[in-house]
Amino acid sequence: MTAGIIVETEAYVAAIDPASHAYRGRTQRNRSMFGPPGRVYVYTIYGMHVCMNVVTEAEGTASAVLLRALEPVAGLDIMRARRGVGVKDRDLARGPGRLCQALGITLVDDGHDLLSSNLWIANPTDAVEDRRVLATPRIGITRAADLPWRFVLAGSPFASGRRTTSRTPSP
DNA sequence: AGGATGATGAAG
DNA sequence: TTCATCATCCTA
């Protein structure tokens, strides 16, 4: 069993978001995003990695949250077996592709229900104060690159991208 | 039927 | 910074 604390996510809202895979409508790949909420949307990226999303809106409305990084909590030995011996704790699930590899997520998991499968998201044991969550632009996209829809636990060494410690004051 | 493009990662 | 690597989607 593997587990971790989600420390970095990105939101994709098809209706108003050109960066969403579902912006141009339903396709074979993105069909999970149009399904009921609480399921996962898993897809292949760059021909070699997979990324995992949580579907968030009602059936028919495509919207999802990409899980980008975890702070590993349990099963680190299993994660390392999947990711490679010698991989540092910090690198086990830092990045969406690595996260899936560490958890053993594959395309087979696409569409799985988080409420009735062996893959789920637990209630937080400790609430995170809003002030500790930073909103930044999303990573690796070209369209709608300015929207601050990446959410990261401030200062977490387990988050990908540039290390952020504080809110950037708006100009 | 074919070409361009990625919600990345690893190595140098 | 470069490149590996290919499913998916768009255009024709």
CSV table of C-alpha atoms (C1' of nucleotides) in Angstrom, one decimal:
chain,number,residue,atom,x,y,z
A,1,MET,CA,0.0,0.0,0.0
A,2,THR,CA,1.3,3.4,-0.9
A,3,ALA,CA,0.0,6.8,0.3
A,4,GLY,CA,1.0,10.4,0.3
A,5,ILE,CA,-0.2,13.9,1.0
A,6,ILE,CA,-1.3,15.9,-2.1
A,7,VAL,CA,0.9,19.0,-2.2
A,8,GLU,CA,0.4,20.2,-5.7
A,9,THR,CA,-2.6,20.3,-8.1
A,10,GLU,CA,-3.9,22.1,-11.2
A,11,ALA,CA,-7.4,22.8,-12.2
A,12,TYR,CA,-8.8,22.3,-15.7
A,13,VAL,CA,-12.3,23.7,-16.4
A,14,ALA,CA,-13.2,22.7,-20.0
A,15,ALA,CA,-15.9,25.2,-20.5
A,16,ILE,CA,-13.7,28.2,-20.2
A,17,ASP,CA,-10.2,26.7,-20.4
A,18,PRO,CA,-8.4,26.3,-23.7
A,19,ALA,CA,-5.7,24.2,-21.9
A,20,SER,CA,-8.2,21.6,-20.9
A,21,HIS,CA,-8.2,18.3,-22.9
A,22,ALA,CA,-12.0,18.7,-23.0
A,23,TYR,CA,-12.1,22.3,-24.3
A,24,ARG,CA,-13.0,21.1,-27.8
A,25,GLY,CA,-15.5,18.6,-26.6
A,26,ARG,CA,-15.8,14.9,-25.9
A,27,THR,CA,-13.3,12.5,-27.4
A,28,GLN,CA,-12.4,8.9,-26.8
A,29,ARG,CA,-9.5,10.0,-24.6
A,30,ASN,CA,-11.2,12.5,-22.4
A,31,ARG,CA,-14.5,10.7,-21.9
A,32,SER,CA,-13.9,10.1,-18.3
A,33,MET,CA,-13.9,13.8,-17.7
A,34,PHE,CA,-17.5,14.0,-18.8
A,35,GLY,CA,-18.6,11.2,-16.5
A,36,PRO,CA,-19.7,11.4,-12.9
A,37,PRO,CA,-17.4,13.2,-10.4
A,38,GLY,CA,-15.2,11.3,-8.0
A,39,ARG,CA,-13.7,9.2,-10.7
A,40,VAL,CA,-10.2,9.5,-12.2
A,41,TYR,CA,-9.1,10.6,-15.7
A,42,VAL,CA,-5.8,9.0,-16.6
A,43,TYR,CA,-4.1,9.8,-19.9
A,44,THR,CA,-0.7,9.3,-21.6
A,45,ILE,CA,1.5,12.3,-22.1
A,46,TYR,CA,4.5,12.6,-24.4
A,47,GLY,CA,4.1,9.0,-25.4
A,48,MET,CA,5.7,7.7,-22.3
A,49,HIS,CA,4.2,8.9,-19.1
A,50,VAL,CA,0.7,9.0,-17.6
A,51,CYS,CA,-1.0,11.7,-15.6
A,52,MET,CA,-3.9,11.4,-13.2
A,53,ASN,CA,-6.8,13.7,-12.7
A,54,VAL,CA,-9.8,13.7,-10.4
A,55,VAL,CA,-13.1,14.5,-12.1
A,56,THR,CA,-14.9,17.2,-10.2
A,57,GLU,CA,-18.1,18.4,-11.9
A,58,ALA,CA,-21.4,16.8,-12.5
A,59,GLU,CA,-21.8,14.3,-15.3
A,60,GLY,CA,-21.8,16.0,-18.6
A,61,THR,CA,-19.7,18.9,-17.4
A,62,ALA,CA,-16.0,18.3,-18.0
A,63,SER,CA,-13.7,19.5,-15.3
A,64,ALA,CA,-10.8,17.9,-13.5
A,65,VAL,CA,-8.0,18.4,-11.1
A,66,LEU,CA,-4.6,17.2,-12.1
A,67,LEU,CA,-2.5,15.7,-9.2
A,68,ARG,CA,1.0,17.0,-9.7
A,69,ALA,CA,2.9,15.9,-6.6
A,70,LEU,CA,2.7,14.0,-3.4
A,71,GLU,CA,4.6,14.0,-0.1
A,72,PRO,CA,5.2,10.3,0.3
A,73,VAL,CA,3.8,9.0,3.6
A,74,ALA,CA,3.5,5.2,3.3
A,75,GLY,CA,4.9,2.5,1.2
A,76,LEU,CA,8.0,4.4,0.2
A,77,ASP,CA,9.8,1.1,-0.4
A,78,ILE,CA,7.2,0.1,-2.9
A,79,MET,CA,7.4,3.5,-4.6
A,80,ARG,CA,11.1,3.2,-4.8
A,81,ALA,CA,10.7,-0.3,-6.3
A,82,ARG,CA,8.6,1.3,-9.1
A,83,ARG,CA,10.5,4.5,-9.5
A,84,GLY,CA,14.0,3.1,-9.2
A,85,VAL,CA,16.3,2.2,-6.3
A,86,GLY,CA,18.3,5.2,-5.3
A,87,VAL,CA,15.5,7.7,-6.0
A,88,LYS,CA,15.4,10.2,-3.2
A,89,ASP,CA,12.2,10.6,-1.2
A,90,ARG,CA,11.7,14.0,-2.6
A,91,ASP,CA,11.7,12.7,-6.1
A,92,LEU,CA,9.4,9.7,-5.6
A,93,ALA,CA,6.2,11.6,-6.5
A,94,ARG,CA,7.3,15.1,-7.5
A,95,GLY,CA,5.7,15.7,-10.9
A,96,PRO,CA,2.5,14.2,-12.4
A,97,GLY,CA,4.3,11.4,-14.3
A,98,ARG,CA,6.4,10.4,-11.3
A,99,LEU,CA,3.3,10.5,-9.0
A,100,CYS,CA,1.5,8.0,-11.2
A,101,GLN,CA,4.6,5.8,-11.4
A,102,ALA,CA,5.1,5.8,-7.7
A,103,LEU,CA,1.4,4.9,-7.0
A,104,GLY,CA,1.3,2.3,-9.8
A,105,ILE,CA,-1.3,4.2,-11.7
A,106,THR,CA,-1.7,3.2,-15.4
A,107,LEU,CA,-4.2,3.7,-18.1
A,108,VAL,CA,-6.2,0.7,-16.7
A,109,ASP,CA,-7.2,3.0,-13.9
A,110,ASP,CA,-8.9,5.5,-16.2
A,111,GLY,CA,-12.4,5.9,-15.1
A,112,HIS,CA,-12.1,4.2,-11.8
A,113,ASP,CA,-14.3,5.4,-9.0
A,114,LEU,CA,-12.4,6.8,-6.0
A,115,LEU,CA,-15.3,5.8,-3.7
A,116,SER,CA,-15.3,2.1,-4.6
A,117,SER,CA,-11.9,1.0,-5.7
A,118,ASN,CA,-8.6,0.4,-4.1
A,119,LEU,CA,-7.6,3.9,-5.1
A,120,TRP,CA,-9.0,6.7,-3.0
A,121,ILE,CA,-8.5,10.1,-1.5
A,122,ALA,CA,-8.8,10.2,2.3
A,123,ASN,CA,-10.2,13.0,4.4
A,124,PRO,CA,-7.4,15.3,5.6
A,125,THR,CA,-6.3,14.7,9.1
A,126,ASP,CA,-4.9,18.2,9.4
A,127,ALA,CA,-6.6,21.1,7.7
A,128,VAL,CA,-4.3,23.3,5.6
A,129,GLU,CA,-4.7,27.0,6.2
A,130,ASP,CA,-5.6,28.9,3.1
A,131,ARG,CA,-2.6,31.1,3.5
A,132,ARG,CA,-0.3,28.1,3.1
A,133,VAL,CA,-1.7,27.4,-0.4
A,134,LEU,CA,-0.3,29.4,-3.2
A,135,ALA,CA,-2.1,29.9,-6.5
A,136,THR,CA,0.3,30.1,-9.5
A,137,PRO,CA,0.2,29.7,-13.3
A,138,ARG,CA,0.1,26.1,-14.4
A,139,ILE,CA,3.2,24.3,-15.6
A,140,GLY,CA,4.0,23.0,-19.1
A,141,ILE,CA,1.0,24.5,-21.0
A,142,THR,CA,1.0,27.0,-23.8
A,143,ARG,CA,-2.6,28.0,-23.9
A,144,ALA,CA,-4.2,30.0,-21.0
A,145,ALA,CA,-0.8,30.0,-19.5
A,146,ASP,CA,-1.6,33.1,-17.4
A,147,LEU,CA,-4.4,31.6,-15.3
A,148,PRO,CA,-3.3,31.0,-11.7
A,149,TRP,CA,-4.9,27.6,-11.5
A,150,ARG,CA,-2.0,25.7,-10.0
A,151,PHE,CA,-2.3,25.2,-6.3
A,152,VAL,CA,0.8,24.3,-4.2
A,153,LEU,CA,1.5,23.9,-0.6
A,154,ALA,CA,3.8,26.8,0.2
A,155,GLY,CA,7.4,25.8,0.6
A,156,SER,CA,6.9,22.1,0.2
A,157,PRO,CA,10.0,20.4,-1.1
A,158,PHE,CA,7.8,17.7,-2.5
A,159,ALA,CA,6.1,20.0,-5.0
A,160,SER,CA,7.4,20.3,-8.6
A,161,GLY,CA,8.3,23.4,-10.4
A,162,ARG,CA,10.1,26.3,-8.8
A,163,ARG,CA,10.3,26.4,-5.1
A,164,THR,CA,7.7,28.9,-3.9
A,165,THR,CA,7.7,30.2,-0.4
A,166,SER,CA,5.4,33.2,-0.4
A,167,ARG,CA,2.7,34.9,-2.3
A,168,THR,CA,3.8,37.1,-5.1
A,169,PRO,CA,2.3,40.6,-4.6
A,170,SER,CA,0.2,41.6,-7.6
A,171,PRO,CA,1.5,44.5,-9.7
B,1,DA,C1',-3.6,9.0,-44.3
B,2,DG,C1',-0.3,12.0,-42.4
B,3,DG,C1',1.6,15.6,-39.6
B,4,DA,C1',2.0,18.5,-35.5
B,5,DT,C1',1.7,18.6,-30.8
B,6,DG,C1',2.0,17.8,-26.0
B,7,DA,C1',-1.1,19.0,-18.4
B,8,DT,C1',6.9,15.2,-18.8
B,9,DG,C1',11.2,13.3,-17.1
B,10,DA,C1',16.1,12.3,-17.2
B,11,DA,C1',20.5,13.3,-18.4
B,12,DG,C1',24.2,16.6,-19.5
C,1,DT,C1',19.2,22.7,-22.5
C,2,DT,C1',18.3,18.7,-25.2
C,3,DC,C1',16.0,14.8,-26.5
C,4,DA,C1',13.4,10.5,-26.1
C,5,DT,C1',8.9,8.8,-27.9
C,6,DC,C1',4.0,8.0,-29.5
C,7,DA,C1',-1.1,8.4,-28.6
C,8,DT,C1',-4.3,11.6,-29.8
C,9,DC,C1',-6.3,15.0,-32.5
C,10,DC,C1',-6.8,17.9,-36.5
C,11,DT,C1',-6.8,18.6,-41.4
C,12,DA,C1',-7.5,16.9,-45.8
